[in-house]
Amino acid sequence: MSSSCTSSVSKGCFVFKPSLKKKKVSFSTADYFNKGQDTDSENSRIRFETYQGLWRQMKKETEQLQEDLNKKLFDGLIEFFRQSHSEFQETKNEWSSRMRSSEIPTAALVLGVNVTDHDVTFKSLSDVLQESVTPYVASLHSKECPGIGQMVQKLLVQLMGQSVNVDYDEEDDEQVQVTRKRTHCSMASLSGWYQSVTKKEKSLTPSKKRATSTSRYWHSPPVVVIIKDLESFSATVLQDFIIIISQYIQALPLILVFGIATSPMIIHRLLSHSVCSLLCIELFQSLSCTEHLATVVDKLLLTTQFPFKLSGKVLQVLIGIFLYHDFSVHNFIKGLQLSLVEHFHSQPLSVLCCSLRDARRRIQIFSHADCESLRQLPSFMRYVESQAPEKQVQLLTCDNAVKEVTEKLLEDLHIYHENYIPVLRCLHSFTSILPKYPLGKQIRELHCTCMEKNVWETEEYASGFQLLRMLAKEELVSALKKSLEFLKISSRKQLSDAAEKMEEFLAKFQSPESLDSGQVDQARNEEEEDISPQKSLQKTDLYHLQKTLLELKDSRRSRKPSRFEALRHEVVDFIDSLVRKYLVPPEMQTLYEVMYFSAAATLRRHLNAAPRIALHTALNNPYSYLKNDALKSVAGSISHSAPDICIAYKLHLECGRLINLYDWLEAFATVVTAADGPEEESEPLEQVDEVIHARFIRAVSELELLGFVKATKQKTDHVARLTWGGC
């Protein structure tokens, strides 16, 4: 064979030996859910399926709620788009005669400071627009548009890069095809592309329009540009962009949407007066995040639709994160999902956190271990202790007796929730109209108070009911009507009787025979007549004035209350009796652990991140995260089997402000090679194994990336330590 045939180095024979490694086993979500649990696998499977079904329902409810809240806002935006687009359609042929031809329709959408929720709103808005208004919707983010060139390029890529449901002829394509290279990214290219697309759409027959699904859009659909975070955009870039697109408004129906988190005044702070004059701005306000949260709590927690409940402390953790961190309803829902996962994962008896019918069926197949778990619940133990001695023995020894009692107790727990929620709403309808809101303005505040303690034993409750005894007739009747609506919804007989009682109160208030509106004024006039005009004009000292006031006070106390006052006291006493009967804290209910998640510390640890503590724990004690027995070590010692970064970190804790890399490397090599034999004298740097040297360099680089050390110019062979002490 000639040398020319064998000169190529690309030719050769390669042999690949079969791998002896075992095939990687993939795990499902259920496997991770059940991992590390000592309970029955069947029980774990049922709990996981129950969690999935329950969260699926809750997620569907939140999505429907979000859609309902956005509907009014989106309807207003679409109406604004329709008016702006109709003006463009009417005047595009005689545009030069218009005085405001260069104005760009702009919707200033104030969404609030909950920035993390804005993406969901803009995604829903884009879907609504692309469904029935226009296929040409672009969303621009500040981090993607540092300059005007990148902003225009991003706009063109989003608009011209999407498929258009119009059939083109090859000849027309050659004439109107736009090259989307960086050098040709301009608004002129976009304008030419839009005109060609709309021209081709008009030439289609109605049958072809139906086939291509273009009939659902508006005629010559507008181009909507959504600027998500207006405050984060550069003022110069934004002004240049508006000036450029204003030159093409005659041929291109552009509509801008500004996403604003703070105040509409930010538009005038970012844009000059000349640029603002190019915009025709209309303001739109979304529902506040606090009102959105109140609706979520009302639909997901204050309902009997979902058996899963949060304890008062857990709910306060989630609300505290919402109020003091991000105002994000989306994050609140994520926290609720985490609580749901933790409850079903950590509580074996959460298998009963379902509908009452399913719970009864599952109780019948309980094993002896499940019955023992029931007996160990604190609330069940408290229930057993309250029974007669012979009943206690039966519950502690007979599984069938436990199953029978559990069915009854679960039914009582469901009845408790059916009574608790309507009465809670009744109490809130009365206390929410009081000055300074002694029991909270939002119903979630009252709910947290009722779950933690007996609400009628608090000072706020006593002061609130003192104010209720002084309510005017109109306010009292209004609160009674709201309470009556809540009680009528319930199907429980006890609350039906309470509703009938409230109807009697309303009838008495509306009856002229039982109430004389002038009785109170007449009593006041009689008291005022006791002080004659001459006596009121006489000079007096502080002692006589105090004596006169005390006499008036005693006369009021001795005066017989009017019929209105007696009826008002009767109504307040009736509300107080409902509260004491039905608003007992859930912890007093037997088997509340089945439905209530109360591990507030676990939830706080997951959601309230402490990065410094977590990093120190992971690097100083890797066993806490890796759970490898080889990583266990005595406090103060350094294990050679620990990860390299952990060894380097623990060694750097023993150093001062400046760390000598030579000494650090020798100490690292000593620890790493400790398993090879007895300790020997330190070797010179040149004799350190290259692999150990490389491992040390990588560990130091990782510590530098985490911010523990940095290079210093004081000494070339040293690094500076950036942290001090432990955590």
Short mmCIF file of N, CA and C in Angstrom, two decimals, residues 184 187 360 495:
data_model
loop_
_atom_site.label_atom_id
_atom_site.label_comp_id
_atom_site.label_asym_id
_atom_site.label_seq_id
_atom_site.Cartn_x
_atom_site.Cartn_y
_atom_site.Cartn_z
N HIS A 184 -29.62 43.88 9.82
CA HIS A 184 -30.87 44.34 9.22
C HIS A 184 -32.00 44.39 10.24
N MET A 187 -36.74 48.75 12.59
CA MET A 187 -38.18 48.89 12.57
C MET A 187 -38.71 48.93 11.15
N ARG A 360 -63.66 6.57 56.16
CA ARG A 360 -64.32 5.42 56.79
C ARG A 360 -63.89 4.11 56.13
N LEU A 495 -76.68 25.44 63.33
CA LEU A 495 -76.55 26.76 62.71
C LEU A 495 -77.85 27.20 62.05
#
